[in-house]
Short mmCIF file of C-alpha atoms in Angstrom, two decimals:
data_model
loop_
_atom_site.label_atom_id
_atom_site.label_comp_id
_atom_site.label_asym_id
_atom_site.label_seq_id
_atom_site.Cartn_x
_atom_site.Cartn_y
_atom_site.Cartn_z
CA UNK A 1 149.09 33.88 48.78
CA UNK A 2 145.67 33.15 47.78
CA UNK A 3 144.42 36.64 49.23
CA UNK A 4 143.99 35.64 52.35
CA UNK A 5 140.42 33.55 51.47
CA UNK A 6 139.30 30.47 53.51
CA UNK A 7 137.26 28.23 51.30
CA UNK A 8 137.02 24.69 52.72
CA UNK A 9 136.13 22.04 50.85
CA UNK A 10 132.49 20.12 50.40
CA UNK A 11 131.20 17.19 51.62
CA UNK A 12 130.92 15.84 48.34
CA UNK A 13 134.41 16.57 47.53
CA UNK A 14 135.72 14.40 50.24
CA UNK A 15 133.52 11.49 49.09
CA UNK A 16 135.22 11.80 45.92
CA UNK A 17 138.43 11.72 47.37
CA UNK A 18 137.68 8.91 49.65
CA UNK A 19 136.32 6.57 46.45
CA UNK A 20 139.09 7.36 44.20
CA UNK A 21 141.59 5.97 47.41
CA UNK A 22 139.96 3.38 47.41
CA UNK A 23 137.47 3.27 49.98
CA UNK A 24 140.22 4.95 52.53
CA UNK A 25 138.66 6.73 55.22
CA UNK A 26 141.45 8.86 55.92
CA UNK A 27 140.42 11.10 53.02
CA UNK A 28 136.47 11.25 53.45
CA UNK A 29 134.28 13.92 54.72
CA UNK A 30 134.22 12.23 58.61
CA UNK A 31 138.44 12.60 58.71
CA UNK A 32 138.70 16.05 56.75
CA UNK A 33 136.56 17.98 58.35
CA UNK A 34 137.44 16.93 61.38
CA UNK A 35 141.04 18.35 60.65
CA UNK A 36 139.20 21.45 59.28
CA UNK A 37 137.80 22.40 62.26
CA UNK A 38 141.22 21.99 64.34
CA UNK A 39 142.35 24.13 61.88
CA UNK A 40 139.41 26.82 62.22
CA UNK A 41 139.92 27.01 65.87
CA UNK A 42 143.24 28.65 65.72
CA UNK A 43 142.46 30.54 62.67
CA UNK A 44 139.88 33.57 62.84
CA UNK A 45 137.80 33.86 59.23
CA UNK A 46 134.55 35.54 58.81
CA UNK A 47 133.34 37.64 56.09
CA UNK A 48 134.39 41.33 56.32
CA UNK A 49 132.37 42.89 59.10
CA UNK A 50 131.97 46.38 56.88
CA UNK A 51 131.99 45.29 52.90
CA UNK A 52 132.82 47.39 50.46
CA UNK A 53 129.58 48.52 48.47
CA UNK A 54 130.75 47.29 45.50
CA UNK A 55 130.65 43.71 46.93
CA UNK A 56 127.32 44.38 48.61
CA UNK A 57 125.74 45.28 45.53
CA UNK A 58 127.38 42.03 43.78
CA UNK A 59 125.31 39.75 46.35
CA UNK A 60 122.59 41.55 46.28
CA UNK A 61 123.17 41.53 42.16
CA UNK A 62 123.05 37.53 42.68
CA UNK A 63 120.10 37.19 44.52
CA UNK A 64 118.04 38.84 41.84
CA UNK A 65 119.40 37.02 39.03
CA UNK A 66 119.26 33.24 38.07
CA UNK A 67 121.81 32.34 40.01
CA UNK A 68 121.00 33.34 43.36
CA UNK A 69 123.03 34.03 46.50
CA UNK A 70 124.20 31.57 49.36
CA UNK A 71 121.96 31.85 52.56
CA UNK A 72 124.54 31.73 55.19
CA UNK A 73 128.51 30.67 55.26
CA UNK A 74 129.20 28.61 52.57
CA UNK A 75 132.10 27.21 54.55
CA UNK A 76 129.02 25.52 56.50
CA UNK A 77 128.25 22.53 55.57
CA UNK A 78 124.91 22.18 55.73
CA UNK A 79 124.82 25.33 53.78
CA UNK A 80 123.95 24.73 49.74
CA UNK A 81 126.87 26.43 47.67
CA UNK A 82 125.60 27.64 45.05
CA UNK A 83 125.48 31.63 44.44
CA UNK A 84 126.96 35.00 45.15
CA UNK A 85 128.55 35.65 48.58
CA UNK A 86 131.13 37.67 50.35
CA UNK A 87 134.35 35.91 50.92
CA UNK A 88 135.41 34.55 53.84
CA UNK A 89 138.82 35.86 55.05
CA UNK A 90 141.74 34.35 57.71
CA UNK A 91 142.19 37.93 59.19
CA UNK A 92 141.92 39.24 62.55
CA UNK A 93 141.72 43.16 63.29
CA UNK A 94 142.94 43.62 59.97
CA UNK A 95 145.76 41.20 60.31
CA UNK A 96 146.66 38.16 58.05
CA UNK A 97 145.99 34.90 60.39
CA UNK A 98 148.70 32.90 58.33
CA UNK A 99 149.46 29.34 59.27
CA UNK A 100 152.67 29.99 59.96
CA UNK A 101 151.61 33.18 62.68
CA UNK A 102 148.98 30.81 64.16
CA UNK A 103 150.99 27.46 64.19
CA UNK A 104 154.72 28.29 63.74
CA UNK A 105 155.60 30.80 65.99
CA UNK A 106 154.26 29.89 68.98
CA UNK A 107 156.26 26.97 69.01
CA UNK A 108 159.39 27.90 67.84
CA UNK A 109 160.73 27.63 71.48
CA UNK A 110 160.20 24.08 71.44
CA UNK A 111 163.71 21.69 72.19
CA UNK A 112 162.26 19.54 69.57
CA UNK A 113 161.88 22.23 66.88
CA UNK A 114 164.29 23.97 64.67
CA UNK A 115 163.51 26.31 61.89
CA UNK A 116 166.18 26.35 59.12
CA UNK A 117 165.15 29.66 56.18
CA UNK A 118 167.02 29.44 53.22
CA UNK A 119 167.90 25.41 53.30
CA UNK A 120 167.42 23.94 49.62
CA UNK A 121 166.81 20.45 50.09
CA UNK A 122 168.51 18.61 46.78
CA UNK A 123 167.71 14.75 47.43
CA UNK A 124 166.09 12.10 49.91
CA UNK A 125 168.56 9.76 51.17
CA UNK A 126 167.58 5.89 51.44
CA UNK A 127 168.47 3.10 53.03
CA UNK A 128 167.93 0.09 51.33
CA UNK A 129 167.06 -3.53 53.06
CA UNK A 130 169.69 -6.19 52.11
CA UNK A 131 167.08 -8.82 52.71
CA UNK A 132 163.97 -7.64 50.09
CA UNK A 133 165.68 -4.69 48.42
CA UNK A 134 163.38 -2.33 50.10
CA UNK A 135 163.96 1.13 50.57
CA UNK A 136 163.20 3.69 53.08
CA UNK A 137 163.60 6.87 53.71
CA UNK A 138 166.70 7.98 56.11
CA UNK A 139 167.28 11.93 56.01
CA UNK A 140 167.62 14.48 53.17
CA UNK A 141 170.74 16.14 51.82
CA UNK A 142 170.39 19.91 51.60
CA UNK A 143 172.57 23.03 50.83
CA UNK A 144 172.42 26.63 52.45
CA UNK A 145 171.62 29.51 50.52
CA UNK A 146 171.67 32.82 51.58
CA UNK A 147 168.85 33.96 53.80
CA UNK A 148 167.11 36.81 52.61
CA UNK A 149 164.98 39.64 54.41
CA UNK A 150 161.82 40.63 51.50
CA UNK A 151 161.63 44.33 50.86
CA UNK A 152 159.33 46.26 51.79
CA UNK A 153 157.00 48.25 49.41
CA UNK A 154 154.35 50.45 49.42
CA UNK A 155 152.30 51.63 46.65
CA UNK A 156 152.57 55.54 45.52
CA UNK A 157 155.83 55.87 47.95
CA UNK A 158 158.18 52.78 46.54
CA UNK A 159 160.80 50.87 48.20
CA UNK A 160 161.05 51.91 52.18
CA UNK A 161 163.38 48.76 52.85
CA UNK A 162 165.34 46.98 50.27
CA UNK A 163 166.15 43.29 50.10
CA UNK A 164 168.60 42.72 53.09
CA UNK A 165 170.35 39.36 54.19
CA UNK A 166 169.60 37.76 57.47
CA UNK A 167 171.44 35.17 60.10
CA UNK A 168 169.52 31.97 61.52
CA UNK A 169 171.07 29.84 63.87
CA UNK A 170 174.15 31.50 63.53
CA UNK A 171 174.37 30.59 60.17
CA UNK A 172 178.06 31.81 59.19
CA UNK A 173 178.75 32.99 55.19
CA UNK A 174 180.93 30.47 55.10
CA UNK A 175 178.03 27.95 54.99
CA UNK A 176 176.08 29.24 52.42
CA UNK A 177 176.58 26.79 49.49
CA UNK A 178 177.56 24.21 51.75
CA UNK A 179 176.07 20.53 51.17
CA UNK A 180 175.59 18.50 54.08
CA UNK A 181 173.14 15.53 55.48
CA UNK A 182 170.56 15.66 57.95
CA UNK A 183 169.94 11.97 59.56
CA UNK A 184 166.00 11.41 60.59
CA UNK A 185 166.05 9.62 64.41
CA UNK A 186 161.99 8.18 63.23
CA UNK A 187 161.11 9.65 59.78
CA UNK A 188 161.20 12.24 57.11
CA UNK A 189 158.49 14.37 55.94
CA UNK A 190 158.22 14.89 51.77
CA UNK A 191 155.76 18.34 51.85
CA UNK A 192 157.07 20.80 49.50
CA UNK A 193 154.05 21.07 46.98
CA UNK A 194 152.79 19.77 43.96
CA UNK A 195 155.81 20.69 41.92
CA UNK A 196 158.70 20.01 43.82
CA UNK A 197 157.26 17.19 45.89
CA UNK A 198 157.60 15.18 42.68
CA UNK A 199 160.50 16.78 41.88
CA UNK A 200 162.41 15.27 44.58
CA UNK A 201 161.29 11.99 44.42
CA UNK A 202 162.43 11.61 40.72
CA UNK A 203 165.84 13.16 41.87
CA UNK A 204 166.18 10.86 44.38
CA UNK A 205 165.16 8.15 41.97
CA UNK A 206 161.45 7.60 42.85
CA UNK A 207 159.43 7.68 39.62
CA UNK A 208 159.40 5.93 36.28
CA UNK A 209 162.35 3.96 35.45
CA UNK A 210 162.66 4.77 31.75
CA UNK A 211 162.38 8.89 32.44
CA UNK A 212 164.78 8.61 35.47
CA UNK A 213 167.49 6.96 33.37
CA UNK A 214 166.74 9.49 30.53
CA UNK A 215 168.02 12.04 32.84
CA UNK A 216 171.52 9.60 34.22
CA UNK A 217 169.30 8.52 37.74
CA UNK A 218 169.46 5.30 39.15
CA UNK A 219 166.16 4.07 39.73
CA UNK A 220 165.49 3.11 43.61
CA UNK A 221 161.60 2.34 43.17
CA UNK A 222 159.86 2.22 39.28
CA UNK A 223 156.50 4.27 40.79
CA UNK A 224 154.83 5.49 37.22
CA UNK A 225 152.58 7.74 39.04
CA UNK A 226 155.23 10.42 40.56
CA UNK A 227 155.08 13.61 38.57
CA UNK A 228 151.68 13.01 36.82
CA UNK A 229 148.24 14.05 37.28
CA UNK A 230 149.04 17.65 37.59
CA UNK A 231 145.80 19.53 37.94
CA UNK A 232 145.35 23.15 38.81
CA UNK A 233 142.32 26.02 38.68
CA UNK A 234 142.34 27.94 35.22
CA UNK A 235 140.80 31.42 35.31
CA UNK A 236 139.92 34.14 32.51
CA UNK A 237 140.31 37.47 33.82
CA UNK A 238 137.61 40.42 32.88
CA UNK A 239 138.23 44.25 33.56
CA UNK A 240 134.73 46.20 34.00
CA UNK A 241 134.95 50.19 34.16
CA UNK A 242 132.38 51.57 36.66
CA UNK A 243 131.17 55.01 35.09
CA UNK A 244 132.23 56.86 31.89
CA UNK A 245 135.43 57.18 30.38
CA UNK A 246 137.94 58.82 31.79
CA UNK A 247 137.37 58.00 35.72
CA UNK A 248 136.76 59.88 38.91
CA UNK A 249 138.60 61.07 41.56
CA UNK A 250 136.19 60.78 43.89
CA UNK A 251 137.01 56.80 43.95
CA UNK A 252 134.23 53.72 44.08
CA UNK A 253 136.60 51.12 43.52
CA UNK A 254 139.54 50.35 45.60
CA UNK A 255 142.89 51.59 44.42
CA UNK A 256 146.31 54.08 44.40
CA UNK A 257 144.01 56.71 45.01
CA UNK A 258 141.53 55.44 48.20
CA UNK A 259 145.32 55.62 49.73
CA UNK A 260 145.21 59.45 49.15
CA UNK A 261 142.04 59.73 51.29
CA UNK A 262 143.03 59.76 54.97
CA UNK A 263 139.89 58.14 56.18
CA UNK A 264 141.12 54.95 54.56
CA UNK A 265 144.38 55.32 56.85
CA UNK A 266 142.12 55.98 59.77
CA UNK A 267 139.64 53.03 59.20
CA UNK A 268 142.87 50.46 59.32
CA UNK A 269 144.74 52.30 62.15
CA UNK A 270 141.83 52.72 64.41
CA UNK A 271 139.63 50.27 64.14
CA UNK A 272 141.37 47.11 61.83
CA UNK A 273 138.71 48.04 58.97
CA UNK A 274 138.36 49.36 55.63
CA UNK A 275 140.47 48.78 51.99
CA UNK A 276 143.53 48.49 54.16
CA UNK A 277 141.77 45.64 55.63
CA UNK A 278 140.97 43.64 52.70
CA UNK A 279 143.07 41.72 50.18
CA UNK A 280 140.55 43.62 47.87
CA UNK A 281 139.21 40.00 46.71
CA UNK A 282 135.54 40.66 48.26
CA UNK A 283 133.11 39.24 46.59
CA UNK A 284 132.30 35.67 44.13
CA UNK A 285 130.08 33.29 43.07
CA UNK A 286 129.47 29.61 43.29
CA UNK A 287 127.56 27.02 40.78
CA UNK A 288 127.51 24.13 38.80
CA UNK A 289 127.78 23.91 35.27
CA UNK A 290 126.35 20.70 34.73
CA UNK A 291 123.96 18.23 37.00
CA UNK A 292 127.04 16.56 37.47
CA UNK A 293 128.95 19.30 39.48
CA UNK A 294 125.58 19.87 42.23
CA UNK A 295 126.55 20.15 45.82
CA UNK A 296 130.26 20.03 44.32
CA UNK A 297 130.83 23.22 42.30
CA UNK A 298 133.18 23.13 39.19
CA UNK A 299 132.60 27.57 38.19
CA UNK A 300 133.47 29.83 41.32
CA UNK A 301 133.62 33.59 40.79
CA UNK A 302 136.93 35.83 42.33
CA UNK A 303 135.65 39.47 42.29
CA UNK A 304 138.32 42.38 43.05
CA UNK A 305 137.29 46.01 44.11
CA UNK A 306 139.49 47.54 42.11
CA UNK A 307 139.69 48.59 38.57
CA UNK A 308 143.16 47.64 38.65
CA UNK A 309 145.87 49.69 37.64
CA UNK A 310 148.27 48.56 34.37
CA UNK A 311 150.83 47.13 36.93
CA UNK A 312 148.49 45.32 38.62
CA UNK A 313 147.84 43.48 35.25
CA UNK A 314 150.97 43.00 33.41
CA UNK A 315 153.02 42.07 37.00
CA UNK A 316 150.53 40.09 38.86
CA UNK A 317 148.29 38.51 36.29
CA UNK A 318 151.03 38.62 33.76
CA UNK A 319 148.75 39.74 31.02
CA UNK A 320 151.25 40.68 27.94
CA UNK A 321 151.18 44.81 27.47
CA UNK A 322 150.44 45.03 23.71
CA UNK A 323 147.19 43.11 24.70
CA UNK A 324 146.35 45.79 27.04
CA UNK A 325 147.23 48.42 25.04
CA UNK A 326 144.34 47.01 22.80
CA UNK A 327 141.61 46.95 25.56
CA UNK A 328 139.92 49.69 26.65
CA UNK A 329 141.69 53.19 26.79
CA UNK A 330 144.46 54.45 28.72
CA UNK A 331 142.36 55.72 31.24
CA UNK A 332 140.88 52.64 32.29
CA UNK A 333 144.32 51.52 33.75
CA UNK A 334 145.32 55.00 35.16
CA UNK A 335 144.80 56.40 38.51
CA UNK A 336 141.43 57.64 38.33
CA UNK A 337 140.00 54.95 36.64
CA UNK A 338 137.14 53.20 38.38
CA UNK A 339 136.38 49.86 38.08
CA UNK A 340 136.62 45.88 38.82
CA UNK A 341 138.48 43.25 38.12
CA UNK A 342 136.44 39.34 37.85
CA UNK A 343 137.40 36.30 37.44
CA UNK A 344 135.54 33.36 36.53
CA UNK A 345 137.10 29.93 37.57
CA UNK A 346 137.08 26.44 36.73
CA UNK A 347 137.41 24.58 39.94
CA UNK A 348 137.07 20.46 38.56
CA UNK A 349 139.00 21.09 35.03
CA UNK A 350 139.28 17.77 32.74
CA UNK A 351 143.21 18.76 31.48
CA UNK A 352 146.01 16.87 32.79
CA UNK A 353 149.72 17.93 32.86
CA UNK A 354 152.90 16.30 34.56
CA UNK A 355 156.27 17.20 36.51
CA UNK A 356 159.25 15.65 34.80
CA UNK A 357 163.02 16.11 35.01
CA UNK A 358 164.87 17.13 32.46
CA UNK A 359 167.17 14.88 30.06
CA UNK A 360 170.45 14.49 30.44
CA UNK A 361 171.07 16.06 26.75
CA UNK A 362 170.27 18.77 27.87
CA UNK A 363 173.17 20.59 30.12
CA UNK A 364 172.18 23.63 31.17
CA UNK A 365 169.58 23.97 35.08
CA UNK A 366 171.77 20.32 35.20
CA UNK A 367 170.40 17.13 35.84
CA UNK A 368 172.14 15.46 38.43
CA UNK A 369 170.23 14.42 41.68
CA UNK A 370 172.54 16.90 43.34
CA UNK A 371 171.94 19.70 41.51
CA UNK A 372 169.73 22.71 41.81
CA UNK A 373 167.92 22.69 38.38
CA UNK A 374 164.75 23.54 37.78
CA UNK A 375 161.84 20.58 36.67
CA UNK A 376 160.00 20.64 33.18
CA UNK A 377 156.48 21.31 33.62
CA UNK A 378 154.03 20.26 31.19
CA UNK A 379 150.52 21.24 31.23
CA UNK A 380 148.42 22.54 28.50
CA UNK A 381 145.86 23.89 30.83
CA UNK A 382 143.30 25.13 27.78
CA UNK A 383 143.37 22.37 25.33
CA UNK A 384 140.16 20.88 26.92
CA UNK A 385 137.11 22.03 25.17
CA UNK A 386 135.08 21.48 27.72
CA UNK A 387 136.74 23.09 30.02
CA UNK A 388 136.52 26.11 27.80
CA UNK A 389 133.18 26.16 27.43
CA UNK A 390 132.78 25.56 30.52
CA UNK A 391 134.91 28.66 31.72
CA UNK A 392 132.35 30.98 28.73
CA UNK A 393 129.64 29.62 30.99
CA UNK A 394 131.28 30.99 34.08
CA UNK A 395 132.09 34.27 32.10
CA UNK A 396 127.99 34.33 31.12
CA UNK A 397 126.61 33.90 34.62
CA UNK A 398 129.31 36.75 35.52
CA UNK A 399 127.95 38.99 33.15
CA UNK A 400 123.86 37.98 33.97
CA UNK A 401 124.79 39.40 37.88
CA UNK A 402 126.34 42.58 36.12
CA UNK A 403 123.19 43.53 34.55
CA UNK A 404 120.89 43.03 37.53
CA UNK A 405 119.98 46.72 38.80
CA UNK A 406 122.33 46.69 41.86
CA UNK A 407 125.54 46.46 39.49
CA UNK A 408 123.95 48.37 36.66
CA UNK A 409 123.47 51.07 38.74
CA UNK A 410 127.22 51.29 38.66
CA UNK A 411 127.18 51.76 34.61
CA UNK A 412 129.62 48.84 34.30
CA UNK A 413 130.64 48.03 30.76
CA UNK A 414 133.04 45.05 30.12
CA UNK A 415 136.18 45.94 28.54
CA UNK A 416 137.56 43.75 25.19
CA UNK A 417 140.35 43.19 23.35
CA UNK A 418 139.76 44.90 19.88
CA UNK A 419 141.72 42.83 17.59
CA UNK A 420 139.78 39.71 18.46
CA UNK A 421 136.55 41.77 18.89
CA UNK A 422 136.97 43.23 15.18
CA UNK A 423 138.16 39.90 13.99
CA UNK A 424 135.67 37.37 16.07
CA UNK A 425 132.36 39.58 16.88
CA UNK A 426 132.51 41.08 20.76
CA UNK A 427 130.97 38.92 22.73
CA UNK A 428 130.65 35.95 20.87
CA UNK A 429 131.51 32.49 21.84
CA UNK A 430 134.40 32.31 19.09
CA UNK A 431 135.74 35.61 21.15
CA UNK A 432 135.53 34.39 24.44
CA UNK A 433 137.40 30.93 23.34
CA UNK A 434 140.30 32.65 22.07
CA UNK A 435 140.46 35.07 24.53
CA UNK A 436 140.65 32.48 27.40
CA UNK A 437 143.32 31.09 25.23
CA UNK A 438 145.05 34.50 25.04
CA UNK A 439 144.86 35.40 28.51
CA UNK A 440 143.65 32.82 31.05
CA UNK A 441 146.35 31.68 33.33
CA UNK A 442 145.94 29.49 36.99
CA UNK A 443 145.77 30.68 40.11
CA UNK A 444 148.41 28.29 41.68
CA UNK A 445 146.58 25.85 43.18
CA UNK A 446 148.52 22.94 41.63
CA UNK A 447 147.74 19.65 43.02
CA UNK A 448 147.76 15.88 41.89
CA UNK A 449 151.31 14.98 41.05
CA UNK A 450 152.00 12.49 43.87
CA UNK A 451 148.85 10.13 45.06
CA UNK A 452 147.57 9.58 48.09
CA UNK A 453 145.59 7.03 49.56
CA UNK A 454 146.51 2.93 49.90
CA UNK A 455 146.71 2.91 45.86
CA UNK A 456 149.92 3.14 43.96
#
């Protein structure tokens, strides 16, 4: 998830945070970056020691154009964000520094702590007070599901270990599907995310009275705000090829075919280094659109070493096939082809969805609090025009640090779709607008469907 990146927020995003709470401390820059650095001193992050040349010359790119390149860490504070950089990543000797390695495990011998994998939690009990109708929270109801060992892949060689199920706690097969209660001694917890956070409080009937009854739920507490507010990080994806048609074997980007070189196995075994090393996200950019967006960026830059194979489009950024069957040539997507793949961001977008649960017309995922269906979620992330035109402005800067003589040395040309290119003009605004509409997707960083601070 997220490539393994650590970005921490800015100073002037927790004064944001703090005014729209309110005036609650909790959520300003003192409190937050305080918990930041307890977090940083169990997780190792630091730029790669040996970066790949492609995102060397992408900084160096940076710093000769316009937009410049950050001077120092932008996690620092007192460091200006704004420019191209090398990202940051939680790794250590080549290894992922997850939370869950770095908080989790060391504790999981604790009397106090029990780790339940594959527990669906279906609703939030409540107690409520005779005396003022009050609620509060009591435990959760949950139901087992079958606990699941991940495969194990490897590109060029396939499946080594399929998907195998696993015991916890001497979990029995008999229990899987059973419902049961779990009773909180002091409190419970509601973290599962900006979808089903929300989620469960409208199945346990926290949220707005007139949707919960719309979908047969008593409501406990009529709190509008649950389930709105949904916010999350569009991006428009660009392919560059490095070189001429056709490709190279000798490889410049990362891909299937750096495997085939032994040095790259060498690097990682050896010494914790190399492509091996990398979640091949290397290199990106910073700025601000607008005056309004200074010392807070809203456009942020995620560069990939790698031209990308057509897997790596149509699985992981879901980009339909007949669209990429109209960009480029086959090549391009093949195993020698050379290239990169860069993504321009909107980090402060002005479109709004919401989390709701679905009506009790309709039958199917079912509706009842007890039930396993899935929410609706609505969110028009490109309706915004200004958020489009502010993602063509990210997609300009991008292609201003392509032209400086570090990347153009490279011979990088920027692949397009033909049908809109024929139909719009390549490289026009028109193209760009309906190609983010096309295209663009979010890089699931959803956020803002239950509020915090002392404000309902």
């Amino acid at each position: 998830l997220n490539f393994m990146l650590h970005v921490r927020g800015t100073t002037k995003d927790y004064e944001t945070w703090e005014a729209m709470t309110g005036g609650d401390p909790r959520w300003g820059p003192a409190s937050m970056q305080s918990a930041e650095d307890e977090y940083q001193a169990a997780i190792t992050f630091a730029s790669k020691p040996n970066p790949h040349l492609l995102a060397n010359d992408w900084v160096e790119a940076a710093g000769t154009s316009h937009y410049n390149k950050i001077q120092g860490s932008y996690n620092d504070p007192k460091v200006i964000r704004e420019g191209g950089f090398h990202y940051e990543h939680a790794v250590r000797d080549g290894v992922r520094q997850s939370t869950a390695r770095q908080f989790l495990l060391p504790r999981m011998g604790l009397r106090n702590l029990d780790v339940v994998v594959g527990a669906n939690v279906e609703q939030i009990l409540f107690h409520t007070q005779q005396e003022d109708r009050s609620v509060r929270a009591k435990g959760v109801a949950l139901s087992l599901d079958a606990c699941v060992v991940t495969s194990l892949s490897v590109p060029d060689l396939g499946t080594l270990i399929p998907n195998m199920r696993c015991l916890f706690g001497g979990r029995q097969s008999k229990d899987v599907g059973r419902r049961m209660e779990v009773i909180a001694r002091k409190e419970v917890i509601l973290s599962a995310g900006a979808y089903e956070t929300p989620h469960l409080l409208l199945k346990s009937g926290i949220g707005p009275k007139d949707e919960l009854h719309a979908s047969g739920i008593d409501a406990l507490v009529d709190l509008q705000g649950v389930g709105k507010n949904l916010q999350d990080h569009p991006i428009a994806p660009l392919k560059y090829r490095l070189g001429k048609e056709g490709g190279a074997w000798l490889p410049k980007s990362g891909g299937r075919l750096s495997l085939l070189i032994p040095s790259t196995i060498t690097d990682y075994l050896l010494r914790g280094q190399g492509l091996l090393s990398s979640s091949g996200c290397e290199f990106g950019y910073f700025g601000a659109s607008s005056p309004e967006y200074e010392g807070r960026p809203d456009l942020q830059v995620h560069g990939m070493v790698t031209a990308g194979d057509s897997n790596f489009f149509t699985e992981l950024l879901k980009i339909p096939k007949k669209i990429l069957e109209d960009t480029g040539v086959p090549s391009d997507f093949g195993l020698f082809g050379q290239g990169l793949a860069v993504g321009p961001t909107l980090l402060h977008p002005k479109a709004r969805g919401e989390v709701r649960l679905r009506p009790s017309s309709l039958e199917q995922n079912a509706t009842s609090a007890n039930n396993k269906g899935y929410p609706i979620i609505d969110y028009e992330l490109f309706h915004n025009e200004e958020d489009i035109s502010r993602l063509i402005e990210g997609i300009r800067r991008t292609q201003s640090i392509m032209a400086q003589p570090a990347m153009a040395a490279h011979e990088p040309t920027l692949l397009h779709i033909r049908a809109l290119s024929d139909r719009l003009g390549a490289d026009t605004d028109e193209y760009w607008r309906e190609y983010i509409k096309r295209i663009g997707f979010v890089v699931y960083h959803p956020v803002g469907t239950c509020k915090m601070g002392r404000i309902d």
